PDB file of C-alpha atoms in Angstrom:
ATOM      1  CA  MET A  13      49.054-106.393  54.334  1.00  0.00           C
ATOM      2  CA  ILE A  14      52.783-105.751  54.327  1.00  0.00           C
ATOM      3  CA  CYS A  15      54.706-103.837  51.728  1.00  0.00           C
ATOM      4  CA  THR A  16      58.336-102.900  51.246  1.00  0.00           C
ATOM      5  CA  VAL A  17      60.140 -99.944  49.742  1.00  0.00           C
ATOM      6  CA  GLY A  18      63.679 -98.831  49.112  1.00  0.00           C
ATOM      7  CA  TYR A  19      64.627 -95.176  49.063  1.00  0.00           C
ATOM      8  CA  GLN A  20      67.339 -95.695  46.426  1.00  0.00           C
ATOM      9  CA  LEU A  21      67.197 -92.830  43.888  1.00  0.00           C
ATOM     10  CA  ARG A  22      63.991 -91.415  45.397  1.00  0.00           C
ATOM     11  CA  SER A  23      63.440 -87.922  46.664  1.00  0.00           C
ATOM     12  CA  PRO A  24      61.914 -87.729  50.141  1.00  0.00           C
ATOM     13  CA  HIS A  25      58.789 -86.229  48.571  1.00  0.00           C
ATOM     14  CA  GLU A  26      58.515 -89.122  46.086  1.00  0.00           C
ATOM     15  CA  LEU A  27      58.957 -91.653  48.880  1.00  0.00           C
ATOM     16  CA  VAL A  28      56.246 -90.091  51.034  1.00  0.00           C
ATOM     17  CA  GLU A  29      53.864 -89.788  48.082  1.00  0.00           C
ATOM     18  CA  GLN A  30      54.414 -93.421  47.163  1.00  0.00           C
ATOM     19  CA  LEU A  31      53.706 -94.518  50.731  1.00  0.00           C
ATOM     20  CA  LEU A  32      50.562 -92.403  50.910  1.00  0.00           C
ATOM     21  CA  CYS A  33      49.295 -93.739  47.574  1.00  0.00           C
ATOM     22  CA  ALA A  34      49.801 -97.288  48.865  1.00  0.00           C
ATOM     23  CA  GLY A  35      47.822 -96.535  52.028  1.00  0.00           C
ATOM     24  CA  VAL A  36      50.780 -97.073  54.375  1.00  0.00           C
ATOM     25  CA  ASN A  37      50.164 -96.081  58.010  1.00  0.00           C
ATOM     26  CA  VAL A  38      53.501 -97.104  59.513  1.00  0.00           C
ATOM     27  CA  VAL A  39      57.019 -97.416  58.143  1.00  0.00           C
ATOM     28  CA  VAL A  40      59.280 -99.980  59.787  1.00  0.00           C
ATOM     29  CA  ASP A  41      62.878 -98.990  59.133  1.00  0.00           C
ATOM     30  CA  VAL A  42      64.817-102.263  59.080  1.00  0.00           C
ATOM     31  CA  ARG A  43      68.251-100.694  58.774  1.00  0.00           C
ATOM     32  CA  GLU A  44      70.526-101.575  61.678  1.00  0.00           C
ATOM     33  CA  THR A  45      71.711 -97.974  61.734  1.00  0.00           C
ATOM     34  CA  PRO A  46      69.212 -95.509  60.263  1.00  0.00           C
ATOM     35  CA  TRP A  47      71.893 -93.344  58.717  1.00  0.00           C
ATOM     36  CA  SER A  48      72.303 -92.411  55.077  1.00  0.00           C
ATOM     37  CA  GLN A  49      74.665 -90.348  52.988  1.00  0.00           C
ATOM     38  CA  ARG A  50      71.471 -88.567  52.017  1.00  0.00           C
ATOM     39  CA  PRO A  51      70.535 -86.412  55.041  1.00  0.00           C
ATOM     40  CA  ALA A  52      66.823 -86.561  54.224  1.00  0.00           C
ATOM     41  CA  CYS A  53      66.921 -90.354  54.631  1.00  0.00           C
ATOM     42  CA  ARG A  54      68.442 -90.320  58.107  1.00  0.00           C
ATOM     43  CA  LYS A  55      66.227 -91.305  61.016  1.00  0.00           C
ATOM     44  CA  THR A  56      65.404 -87.836  62.355  1.00  0.00           C
ATOM     45  CA  ALA A  57      64.639 -86.209  59.010  1.00  0.00           C
ATOM     46  CA  LEU A  58      62.806 -89.241  57.668  1.00  0.00           C
ATOM     47  CA  SER A  59      60.652 -89.696  60.766  1.00  0.00           C
ATOM     48  CA  LYS A  60      59.780 -85.978  60.676  1.00  0.00           C
ATOM     49  CA  ALA A  61      58.774 -86.075  56.989  1.00  0.00           C
ATOM     50  CA  LEU A  62      56.710 -89.209  57.519  1.00  0.00           C
ATOM     51  CA  GLY A  63      55.075 -87.795  60.635  1.00  0.00           C
ATOM     52  CA  GLU A  64      54.068 -84.634  58.786  1.00  0.00           C
ATOM     53  CA  ALA A  65      52.320 -86.897  56.271  1.00  0.00           C
ATOM     54  CA  GLY A  66      50.537 -88.837  59.025  1.00  0.00           C
ATOM     55  CA  ILE A  67      52.732 -91.923  58.720  1.00  0.00           C
ATOM     56  CA  GLU A  68      54.228 -93.407  61.877  1.00  0.00           C
ATOM     57  CA  TYR A  69      57.944 -94.236  61.858  1.00  0.00           C
ATOM     58  CA  LEU A  70      59.330 -97.224  63.763  1.00  0.00           C
ATOM     59  CA  HIS A  71      62.989 -98.184  63.826  1.00  0.00           C
ATOM     60  CA  ALA A  72      63.649-101.928  64.173  1.00  0.00           C
ATOM     61  CA  PRO A  73      67.458-102.064  64.500  1.00  0.00           C
ATOM     62  CA  PHE A  74      67.392-105.727  65.550  1.00  0.00           C
ATOM     63  CA  ALA A  75      66.142-106.605  62.032  1.00  0.00           C
ATOM     64  CA  GLY A  76      69.033-104.901  60.277  1.00  0.00           C
ATOM     65  CA  ASN A  77      71.841-106.651  58.487  1.00  0.00           C
ATOM     66  CA  PRO A  78      74.666-106.470  61.063  1.00  0.00           C
ATOM     67  CA  LYS A  79      77.610-104.260  60.121  1.00  0.00           C
ATOM     68  CA  ARG A  80      80.056-107.074  60.917  1.00  0.00           C
ATOM     69  CA  LEU A  81      78.446-109.234  58.227  1.00  0.00           C
ATOM     70  CA  ARG A  82      78.436-106.428  55.684  1.00  0.00           C
ATOM     71  CA  GLY A  83      82.101-105.826  56.454  1.00  0.00           C
ATOM     72  CA  VAL A  84      83.259-109.346  55.647  1.00  0.00           C
ATOM     73  CA  ALA A  85      81.144-109.964  52.548  1.00  0.00           C
ATOM     74  CA  SER A  86      83.041-109.915  49.271  1.00  0.00           C
ATOM     75  CA  SER A  87      79.905-109.125  47.235  1.00  0.00           C
ATOM     76  CA  HIS A  88      76.369-107.906  47.651  1.00  0.00           C
ATOM     77  CA  ALA A  89      75.063-111.429  47.044  1.00  0.00           C
ATOM     78  CA  GLU A  90      77.355-112.844  49.735  1.00  0.00           C
ATOM     79  CA  CYS A  91      76.183-110.157  52.138  1.00  0.00           C
ATOM     80  CA  LEU A  92      72.577-111.259  51.661  1.00  0.00           C
ATOM     81  CA  ASP A  93      73.543-114.919  52.050  1.00  0.00           C
ATOM     82  CA  LEU A  94      75.359-114.111  55.304  1.00  0.00           C
ATOM     83  CA  TYR A  95      72.248-112.342  56.561  1.00  0.00           C
ATOM     84  CA  THR A  96      70.093-115.351  55.693  1.00  0.00           C
ATOM     85  CA  ALA A  97      72.472-117.576  57.681  1.00  0.00           C
ATOM     86  CA  TYR A  98      72.440-115.053  60.534  1.00  0.00           C
ATOM     87  CA  LEU A  99      68.643-115.212  60.691  1.00  0.00           C
ATOM     88  CA  ALA A 100      68.752-119.010  60.746  1.00  0.00           C
ATOM     89  CA  GLU A 101      71.174-118.888  63.688  1.00  0.00           C
ATOM     90  CA  HIS A 102      69.287-116.203  65.637  1.00  0.00           C
ATOM     91  CA  PRO A 103      65.674-117.219  66.287  1.00  0.00           C
ATOM     92  CA  GLU A 104      65.328-114.307  68.719  1.00  0.00           C
ATOM     93  CA  VAL A 105      65.612-111.887  65.782  1.00  0.00           C
ATOM     94  CA  ARG A 106      62.941-113.751  63.847  1.00  0.00           C
ATOM     95  CA  ASP A 107      60.712-113.922  66.926  1.00  0.00           C
ATOM     96  CA  GLN A 108      61.072-110.218  67.728  1.00  0.00           C
ATOM     97  CA  PHE A 109      60.298-109.265  64.136  1.00  0.00           C
ATOM     98  CA  SER A 110      57.302-111.621  63.992  1.00  0.00           C
ATOM     99  CA  GLN A 111      55.955-110.118  67.214  1.00  0.00           C
ATOM    100  CA  LEU A 112      56.354-106.592  65.855  1.00  0.00           C
ATOM    101  CA  MET A 113      54.557-107.428  62.619  1.00  0.00           C
ATOM    102  CA  SER A 114      51.787-109.281  64.497  1.00  0.00           C
ATOM    103  CA  SER A 115      51.215-106.305  66.773  1.00  0.00           C
ATOM    104  CA  LEU A 116      50.931-103.994  63.766  1.00  0.00           C
ATOM    105  CA  ALA A 117      48.536-106.406  62.023  1.00  0.00           C
ATOM    106  CA  ARG A 118      46.275-106.464  65.111  1.00  0.00           C
ATOM    107  CA  THR A 119      45.859-102.698  64.839  1.00  0.00           C
ATOM    108  CA  ASP A 120      44.835-102.909  61.172  1.00  0.00           C
ATOM    109  CA  ARG A 121      47.681-100.659  60.100  1.00  0.00           C
ATOM    110  CA  LYS A 122      49.402-101.198  56.786  1.00  0.00           C
ATOM    111  CA  ALA A 123      53.107-101.577  57.437  1.00  0.00           C
ATOM    112  CA  CYS A 124      55.891-100.949  54.979  1.00  0.00           C
ATOM    113  CA  LEU A 125      59.447-102.157  55.547  1.00  0.00           C
ATOM    114  CA  LEU A 126      61.999 -99.567  54.490  1.00  0.00           C
ATOM    115  CA  CYS A 127      65.643 -99.922  53.574  1.00  0.00           C
ATOM    116  CA  TYR A 128      67.956 -98.539  50.896  1.00  0.00           C
ATOM    117  CA  GLU A 129      67.786-100.934  47.934  1.00  0.00           C
ATOM    118  CA  ARG A 130      64.918-100.277  45.564  1.00  0.00           C
ATOM    119  CA  HIS A 131      64.737-103.854  44.276  1.00  0.00           C
ATOM    120  CA  PRO A 132      63.463-106.161  47.014  1.00  0.00           C
ATOM    121  CA  GLN A 133      65.582-109.062  45.783  1.00  0.00           C
ATOM    122  CA  ASP A 134      68.659-106.891  46.390  1.00  0.00           C
ATOM    123  CA  CYS A 135      67.735-106.160  50.007  1.00  0.00           C
ATOM    124  CA  HIS A 136      67.821-107.985  53.299  1.00  0.00           C
ATOM    125  CA  ARG A 137      64.183-106.994  53.935  1.00  0.00           C
ATOM    126  CA  THR A 138      63.054-109.745  51.570  1.00  0.00           C
ATOM    127  CA  ARG A 139      65.287-112.297  53.299  1.00  0.00           C
ATOM    128  CA  LEU A 140      63.801-111.212  56.620  1.00  0.00           C
ATOM    129  CA  LEU A 141      60.236-111.673  55.396  1.00  0.00           C
ATOM    130  CA  ASP A 142      61.153-115.080  53.940  1.00  0.00           C
ATOM    131  CA  ALA A 143      62.735-116.166  57.236  1.00  0.00           C
ATOM    132  CA  VAL A 144      59.579-115.453  59.209  1.00  0.00           C
ATOM    133  CA  GLY A 145      57.153-116.795  56.614  1.00  0.00           C
ATOM    134  CA  LEU A 146      55.619-113.439  55.678  1.00  0.00           C
ATOM    135  CA  SER A 147      56.706-113.178  52.060  1.00  0.00           C
ATOM    136  CA  ASP A 148      53.403-114.295  50.494  1.00  0.00           C
ATOM    137  CA  GLY A 149      51.294-111.418  49.280  1.00  0.00           C
ATOM    138  CA  VAL A 150      53.870-108.734  50.008  1.00  0.00           C
ATOM    139  CA  GLU A 151      53.572-105.630  47.852  1.00  0.00           C
ATOM    140  CA  HIS A 152      56.936-104.215  46.750  1.00  0.00           C
ATOM    141  CA  LEU A 153      56.534-100.526  45.958  1.00  0.00           C
ATOM    142  CA  GLY A 154      58.213 -98.867  42.982  1.00  0.00           C
ATOM    143  CA  THR A 155      60.872-101.350  41.995  1.00  0.00           C
ATOM    144  CA  GLU A 156      61.448 -99.760  38.587  1.00  0.00           C
ATOM    145  CA  GLY A 157      63.963 -97.079  37.701  1.00  0.00           C
ATOM    146  CA  ALA A 158      67.089 -98.168  39.545  1.00  0.00           C
ATOM    147  CA  PRO A 159      69.961-100.480  38.637  1.00  0.00           C
ATOM    148  CA  ARG A 160      69.986-103.954  40.112  1.00  0.00           C
ATOM    149  CA  PHE A 161      72.857-104.981  42.378  1.00  0.00           C
ATOM    150  CA  LEU A 162      72.329-108.689  41.712  1.00  0.00           C
ATOM    151  CA  GLU A 163      71.777-110.594  38.504  1.00  0.00           C
ATOM    152  CA  VAL A 164      68.415-112.362  38.511  1.00  0.00           C
TER     153      VAL A 164
END
């Protein structure tokens, strides 16, 4: 099973607890650059906190929404649409992500995709799962308690 989570408005402790409660064994960070204005959510600190909780951290930069696309988008919705088009034009990204998820599934580990946005519909991680046909049965962790970026 695959799940997703956004660290928006979460403390590192809350994030780790939520992952543990969901039975997550490995977090796949799908940010192109695993940097955050919140130091605890940067790659080194996050991977350390997860590791201390027994959760493996993997960074999948190839699955991130490219900075050049984010830079030209006039809105959050356009940014997601540009990413969807990018995935359609780059089968190697879809293939690499599918291979990663297949390898994790073969080891019976529960993977959780991580990015910033709490609401999965606001994040490229959902577009990525849709593009590779893995969106059925996905568990989105803790979507409540944060403002939406997009109108649904």
